[in-house]
XYZ file of C-alpha atoms in Angstrom:
440
model
C -21.356 10.316 12.319
C -19.165 9.525 15.086
C -15.957 11.453 14.995
C -17.606 14.327 13.247
C -18.695 16.054 16.371
C -15.215 17.284 17.398
C -13.468 17.522 13.822
C -14.770 19.218 10.887
C -14.369 16.069 8.512
C -16.265 15.733 5.163
C -16.502 18.605 2.806
C -14.781 21.233 5.270
C -11.673 19.222 5.357
C -11.706 19.178 1.539
C -10.416 22.858 1.753
C -7.174 21.564 3.198
C -6.639 19.471 -0.131
C -5.587 20.202 -3.627
C -8.572 18.219 -5.252
C -10.126 19.730 -8.081
C -13.618 21.314 -7.214
C -15.850 18.901 -9.079
C -13.721 15.944 -8.926
C -15.218 12.708 -7.035
C -12.266 10.930 -5.466
C -13.537 7.607 -4.011
C -10.107 5.695 -4.732
C -7.804 7.482 -2.194
C -6.285 4.021 -1.556
C -4.534 3.743 -4.848
C -2.279 6.833 -4.961
C -3.378 8.851 -2.005
C -3.086 12.532 -1.950
C -1.993 15.193 0.531
C -2.947 18.641 2.096
C -1.869 22.009 0.991
C 0.190 22.678 3.906
C 2.191 19.358 3.042
C 2.606 20.649 -0.475
C 4.100 23.888 0.924
C 6.574 21.702 3.038
C 7.469 19.580 -0.026
C 8.136 22.793 -1.794
C 10.304 24.218 0.988
C 12.615 21.201 0.847
C 12.850 21.497 -2.965
C 13.635 24.979 -2.901
C 16.527 24.322 -0.570
C 18.007 21.762 -2.635
C 17.815 23.998 -5.553
C 19.357 26.969 -3.631
C 22.534 25.198 -2.701
C 22.305 21.719 -4.323
C 25.837 20.479 -2.942
C 25.423 22.101 0.362
C 21.904 20.638 0.880
C 22.358 17.264 -0.397
C 25.708 16.508 1.205
C 25.331 18.210 4.488
C 21.811 19.250 5.463
C 19.571 16.562 3.712
C 21.351 13.569 5.850
C 20.332 15.557 9.030
C 16.842 16.045 7.896
C 16.576 12.438 6.815
C 17.446 11.275 10.126
C 14.730 13.439 11.777
C 12.239 12.081 9.515
C 13.558 8.505 10.236
C 13.336 9.166 14.058
C 9.680 10.581 13.603
C 8.517 7.619 11.463
C 10.135 5.085 13.895
C 8.500 6.602 16.877
C 5.157 6.401 14.853
C 5.721 2.676 14.522
C 7.054 1.945 17.757
C 10.450 0.699 16.659
C 14.070 1.933 16.861
C 15.112 4.519 14.299
C 18.056 2.392 13.082
C 15.591 -0.282 11.954
C 13.765 2.257 9.611
C 14.566 3.654 6.232
C 12.768 5.130 3.332
C 12.340 3.870 -0.055
C 10.112 5.189 -3.047
C 7.516 2.658 -2.718
C 6.305 -0.679 -1.048
C 7.168 -2.796 -4.283
C 10.702 -1.508 -4.045
C 10.851 -3.033 -0.488
C 9.324 -6.296 -1.744
C 12.061 -6.366 -4.487
C 14.840 -5.419 -2.146
C 13.980 -8.317 0.209
C 13.342 -10.988 -2.566
C 16.387 -9.890 -4.355
C 18.615 -9.977 -1.425
C 17.751 -13.556 -0.207
C 19.779 -16.432 -1.387
C 17.470 -19.272 -2.460
C 18.380 -22.990 -2.732
C 16.734 -25.816 -4.404
C 13.559 -26.786 -2.714
C 13.007 -23.188 -1.258
C 9.475 -21.871 -1.619
C 8.007 -18.497 -1.522
C 4.475 -18.790 -0.067
C 1.725 -16.255 -0.827
C -2.032 -15.814 -1.082
C -3.968 -15.492 -4.346
C -4.831 -11.920 -3.351
C -1.413 -10.765 -3.555
C -0.730 -7.429 -5.291
C 0.229 -7.989 -8.926
C 3.433 -6.194 -8.926
C 4.704 -8.110 -6.195
C 3.481 -11.455 -7.596
C 5.313 -10.549 -10.759
C 8.398 -9.740 -8.667
C 8.133 -13.234 -7.085
C 7.732 -14.908 -10.550
C 10.905 -13.101 -11.598
C 12.854 -14.543 -8.560
C 11.465 -18.057 -9.575
C 12.570 -17.539 -13.069
C 16.236 -16.576 -12.131
C 16.813 -18.510 -8.765
C 16.000 -22.179 -7.812
C 13.033 -20.899 -5.720
C 9.395 -21.983 -6.279
C 6.170 -20.145 -5.500
C 3.057 -21.567 -3.873
C -0.444 -19.806 -3.554
C -2.908 -20.236 -0.847
C -6.331 -19.609 -2.486
C -8.637 -16.966 -0.815
C -12.089 -16.319 -1.880
C -13.809 -13.684 0.224
C -15.828 -13.516 2.451
C -13.527 -15.470 4.633
C -12.798 -14.938 8.245
C -9.486 -14.328 9.994
C -9.134 -17.680 11.621
C -9.737 -19.466 8.404
C -7.092 -17.330 6.677
C -4.557 -18.246 9.241
C -5.702 -21.892 9.215
C -5.307 -22.117 5.608
C -1.895 -20.594 5.697
C -0.677 -22.816 8.439
C -1.962 -25.973 6.645
C -0.314 -24.896 3.232
C 2.856 -24.205 5.153
C 2.858 -27.421 6.777
C 2.207 -29.442 3.609
C 4.932 -27.889 1.662
C 7.420 -28.702 4.565
C 6.019 -32.230 5.101
C 6.572 -32.709 1.230
C 10.189 -32.125 1.489
C 10.265 -28.555 0.593
C 11.353 -25.558 2.563
C 9.120 -22.607 2.879
C 11.846 -19.849 3.041
C 9.724 -16.582 3.073
C 5.931 -15.786 3.115
C 4.532 -12.688 1.715
C 1.186 -11.287 2.910
C -0.558 -8.012 3.280
C -1.824 -5.871 6.203
C -4.783 -5.055 3.991
C -5.180 -6.567 0.662
C -5.758 -4.301 -2.360
C -8.642 -6.189 -4.133
C -10.564 -6.848 -2.262
C -9.845 -4.175 0.238
C -9.969 -6.375 3.375
C -7.925 -6.194 6.535
C -5.627 -9.362 6.691
C -4.624 -10.917 10.109
C -1.175 -10.208 9.510
C -0.050 -10.309 13.188
C -1.260 -13.839 13.480
C 0.521 -14.774 10.134
C 3.761 -13.306 11.417
C 3.461 -15.536 14.659
C 2.737 -18.651 12.309
C 5.833 -17.659 10.370
C 7.896 -17.359 13.551
C 6.898 -20.738 14.904
C 7.684 -22.540 11.600
C 11.082 -20.803 11.119
C 9.686 -19.031 8.009
C 10.596 -15.152 7.314
C 7.546 -13.061 7.342
C 7.598 -10.256 4.420
C 4.696 -7.966 4.996
C 3.315 -5.952 2.255
C 2.013 -3.126 4.249
C 1.297 -0.689 1.140
C -2.142 0.127 2.626
C -0.952 0.013 6.206
C 0.606 3.074 7.561
C -1.891 5.909 8.559
C -4.830 3.373 7.742
C -4.829 0.869 10.669
C -3.018 0.782 13.945
C 0.400 -0.594 13.562
C 2.839 -1.737 16.360
C 5.703 -3.202 14.726
C 7.701 -3.160 17.880
C 5.051 -5.716 19.168
C 4.252 -7.695 16.092
C 7.972 -8.023 15.043
C 7.714 -9.051 11.373
C 10.959 -10.035 9.666
C 10.483 -7.526 6.914
C 7.813 -4.597 6.539
C 7.147 -1.995 3.809
C 4.369 0.287 3.681
C 3.549 3.368 1.317
C 3.416 6.570 3.213
C 1.866 8.274 0.324
C -1.390 6.230 0.542
C -2.750 6.994 3.641
C -0.463 9.173 5.635
C -0.685 12.212 3.529
C 2.841 12.371 2.388
C 3.785 13.234 -1.155
C 4.476 10.389 -3.677
C 6.711 8.401 -3.620
C 7.593 7.580 -0.216
C 7.594 4.388 1.700
C 8.859 3.172 5.022
C 10.957 -0.038 4.973
C 11.418 -1.674 8.320
C 13.926 -4.486 9.041
C 14.716 -5.314 12.467
C 18.416 -5.394 13.638
C 18.497 -9.277 13.534
C 17.694 -9.246 9.828
C 19.626 -6.584 8.437
C 22.562 -8.765 7.431
C 20.220 -10.388 5.007
C 19.672 -7.084 2.948
C 22.908 -6.780 1.039
C 22.066 -3.878 -1.118
C 19.440 -1.201 -2.019
C 17.969 -0.968 -5.546
C 19.954 0.365 -7.302
C 23.198 -0.620 -5.753
C 24.973 2.611 -4.339
C 27.590 4.371 -2.219
C 26.046 2.585 0.879
C 26.992 -0.881 -0.396
C 29.855 -2.721 1.423
C 31.572 -5.409 -0.731
C 32.869 -8.543 0.490
C 36.665 -7.946 0.537
C 38.584 -9.988 -2.354
C 42.045 -10.588 -2.715
C 43.813 -7.707 -4.420
C 40.766 -5.429 -4.228
C 40.804 -1.849 -3.301
C 38.511 0.405 -1.418
C 36.075 2.086 -3.703
C 35.981 5.831 -3.419
C 32.753 7.368 -1.940
C 32.343 10.992 -2.937
C 29.831 11.655 0.001
C 30.686 13.013 3.369
C 31.239 10.473 5.975
C 27.913 9.158 7.591
C 27.159 8.564 11.079
C 24.504 6.183 10.380
C 24.729 2.282 10.609
C 25.691 0.020 7.847
C 21.988 -0.587 7.045
C 20.761 3.044 7.131
C 23.736 3.999 5.040
C 22.558 1.592 2.551
C 19.357 3.518 1.712
C 20.440 7.316 2.679
C 21.658 8.071 -0.790
C 20.554 5.669 -3.441
C 20.500 7.759 -6.657
C 20.043 11.345 -7.741
C 16.263 11.606 -7.389
C 13.986 13.915 -5.551
C 13.749 12.547 -1.949
C 11.952 15.571 -0.529
C 8.834 13.433 0.081
C 10.861 11.519 2.606
C 11.319 14.910 4.539
C 7.542 15.631 4.807
C 7.008 12.873 7.271
C 6.915 15.232 10.284
C 4.829 17.768 8.722
C 2.267 14.954 7.712
C 2.242 13.677 11.214
C 1.854 17.144 12.686
C -1.165 17.812 10.222
C -2.706 14.558 11.529
C -2.556 15.454 15.095
C -3.045 19.199 14.990
C -5.801 19.519 12.358
C -7.330 16.097 12.428
C -7.029 15.526 16.177
C -4.959 12.221 15.794
C -5.024 8.976 14.403
C -8.041 7.457 16.135
C -10.181 10.354 15.102
C -9.108 9.796 11.529
C -9.778 6.104 11.792
C -12.955 6.373 13.350
C -14.347 8.577 10.766
C -13.313 6.863 7.868
C -14.026 3.423 9.093
C -17.651 4.487 10.041
C -17.967 6.111 6.729
C -16.763 2.892 4.830
C -19.536 1.018 6.802
C -22.391 3.468 6.226
C -21.249 4.376 2.814
C -20.965 0.787 1.660
C -24.457 -0.048 2.745
C -25.865 3.027 1.226
C -24.048 2.384 -2.087
C -25.342 -1.290 -1.978
C -28.728 0.063 -1.451
C -28.637 2.296 -4.505
C -27.129 -0.451 -6.640
C -29.733 -3.023 -5.204
C -26.772 -5.444 -4.408
C -24.824 -6.084 -1.245
C -21.597 -5.502 0.574
C -19.062 -8.054 0.971
C -19.342 -9.630 4.265
C -16.717 -9.002 6.994
C -17.518 -12.539 8.627
C -14.961 -13.302 11.264
C -12.795 -10.294 10.513
C -11.275 -8.551 13.407
C -10.557 -5.335 12.227
C -12.385 -2.576 10.176
C -10.630 -0.285 7.575
C -11.433 2.638 5.134
C -12.642 0.157 2.476
C -16.049 -1.163 1.549
C -16.466 -3.727 -1.177
C -19.862 -3.502 -2.849
C -21.044 -5.852 -5.516
C -22.148 -4.416 -8.903
C -25.396 -5.405 -10.619
C -23.514 -7.006 -13.576
C -23.620 -10.795 -13.970
C -20.857 -13.065 -15.650
C -22.350 -15.632 -17.968
C -23.389 -16.331 -21.566
C -26.709 -14.845 -21.178
C -28.186 -11.906 -23.383
C -27.652 -9.278 -20.524
C -24.670 -10.956 -19.041
C -20.767 -10.200 -19.502
C -18.825 -13.315 -21.062
C -16.092 -14.129 -18.576
C -13.438 -13.660 -21.125
C -14.456 -10.052 -21.424
C -14.665 -9.389 -17.788
C -11.316 -7.546 -17.288
C -12.087 -5.266 -20.224
C -15.499 -4.404 -18.994
C -14.033 -3.512 -15.471
C -11.548 -1.241 -17.496
C -14.285 0.339 -19.698
C -16.379 1.253 -16.619
C -13.304 2.599 -14.790
C -12.355 4.792 -17.948
C -16.021 5.963 -18.238
C -15.816 7.106 -14.705
C -12.759 9.084 -15.154
C -13.214 10.561 -18.609
C -17.110 11.045 -18.589
C -18.186 11.617 -14.802
C -15.111 13.094 -13.351
C -14.762 10.637 -10.748
C -12.958 7.308 -9.951
C -13.510 4.188 -7.921
C -11.783 0.842 -8.128
C -13.521 -1.845 -10.250
C -12.534 -5.513 -10.116
C -13.590 -8.987 -10.468
C -13.399 -11.496 -7.491
C -15.052 -14.820 -6.926
C -16.955 -14.660 -10.168
C -18.395 -11.307 -9.601
C -17.903 -7.705 -10.353
C -17.070 -5.677 -7.343
C -16.164 -1.901 -6.511
C -13.994 -0.951 -3.674
C -15.055 2.188 -1.991
C -12.191 4.258 -0.411
C -13.221 6.569 2.267
C -11.140 9.489 3.521
C -11.631 12.648 5.770
C -12.351 14.798 2.668
C -15.590 12.733 1.978
C -19.016 12.451 3.173
C -22.241 10.232 2.499
C -23.317 12.501 -0.150
C -20.237 12.042 -2.242
C -20.761 8.079 -1.888
C -24.219 8.534 -3.030
C -23.286 10.625 -5.966
C -20.814 7.917 -6.950
C -23.145 5.017 -6.493
C -25.590 6.767 -8.779
C -22.904 7.193 -11.617
C -21.974 3.524 -11.024
C -25.753 2.463 -11.415
C -25.876 4.262 -14.809
C -22.578 2.605 -16.236
C -23.717 -0.658 -14.993
C -26.884 -0.360 -16.834
C -25.011 0.742 -19.917
C -22.931 -2.586 -19.731
C -26.156 -4.543 -19.323
C -27.613 -2.705 -22.528
C -24.425 -3.636 -24.202
C -22.959 -0.090 -24.744
C -19.389 -1.276 -24.241
C -19.608 -4.139 -26.968
C -17.118 -3.146 -29.816
C -15.479 -0.223 -28.086
C -13.839 -2.099 -25.244
C -10.279 -0.600 -24.629
C -7.460 -2.626 -25.874
C -4.683 -1.450 -23.486
């Protein structure tokens, strides 16, 4: 396979990771995992913190954090003062939506494929502010041009009807299905219409090429613990200087917050040493007493990817090729098909393969009302009976699996997973799941 001639990807690379010997991880995209050398780096920072808690957290940690921010900023091609760290992407989405001031008629525009936690955040904002939400329906396969056209059409119609699209949320790569979204073109569309672009890049960093300096989204958050080999939880939050005044506080609000002066108010004591950062970076430098050691593993993760994996292009080439070949092979074993990539300009480490289960009212079909529970049943059986995991979901009235490729996997792993899925789907068709569907 292309890329494997120069780098020992596949089973040799698995020795670098902490994965259990017989476990079949075909779902790297959900939670990620990291190499042993980065585990050692994580423990180094934790040990330093415990050896001298006050010295480390007050004086050493800020310097190490600054170094990590600079490394991450260089990776994304943006200035360091526009980059901070959070625990996850959902926190970044919350930070933006809870900071913006919405007025009557303001609309939050999004796609129907928006990640559930972000959609619930948006719905909470609609419950507690005058904002309303509007969804653009996407049913894959759909090409990039159509995605952008649907988005622009919805935006223009909402504005023509007397509303004001204040902010639009969209992915770099949607979670379910796992498909690259033309996010740069969507950012341009937002800019042309005076709409703030909020990019959910949860699957972006370490997965696809990102140049935020060129794309210039208004807000961007991405999990480093998914694809960059950084321990959980660590996410990068990018806000260009032009928009930093819109972010009033971190979540939770902490020592970096600067209140608007009120008559008779006094300065609030900050017990931390003076910071050399900017007001924006100070907001997120110290948020709460949590283990921020994953933030400090950024540099070691980038070193591993460069020195051991021979760089970003080698990683992408291997994983993308394996997704294409592996997806086809899985579909062959299941006697189904791969979700088309018609008109999509970029590949990623996901392949969406249809499962041989049909929704309907027939004897061997799954009733639509039971679809989610059947997907949960398959997922639980994968984990508990077969020591494997791969994402199962419903889209467009069909059951799908989202194959997630990674440098420690090879085609043999995917074939093994496909054979397990085939057995489980046959069990569903026989009705083995009936009466024992999980209730949670």
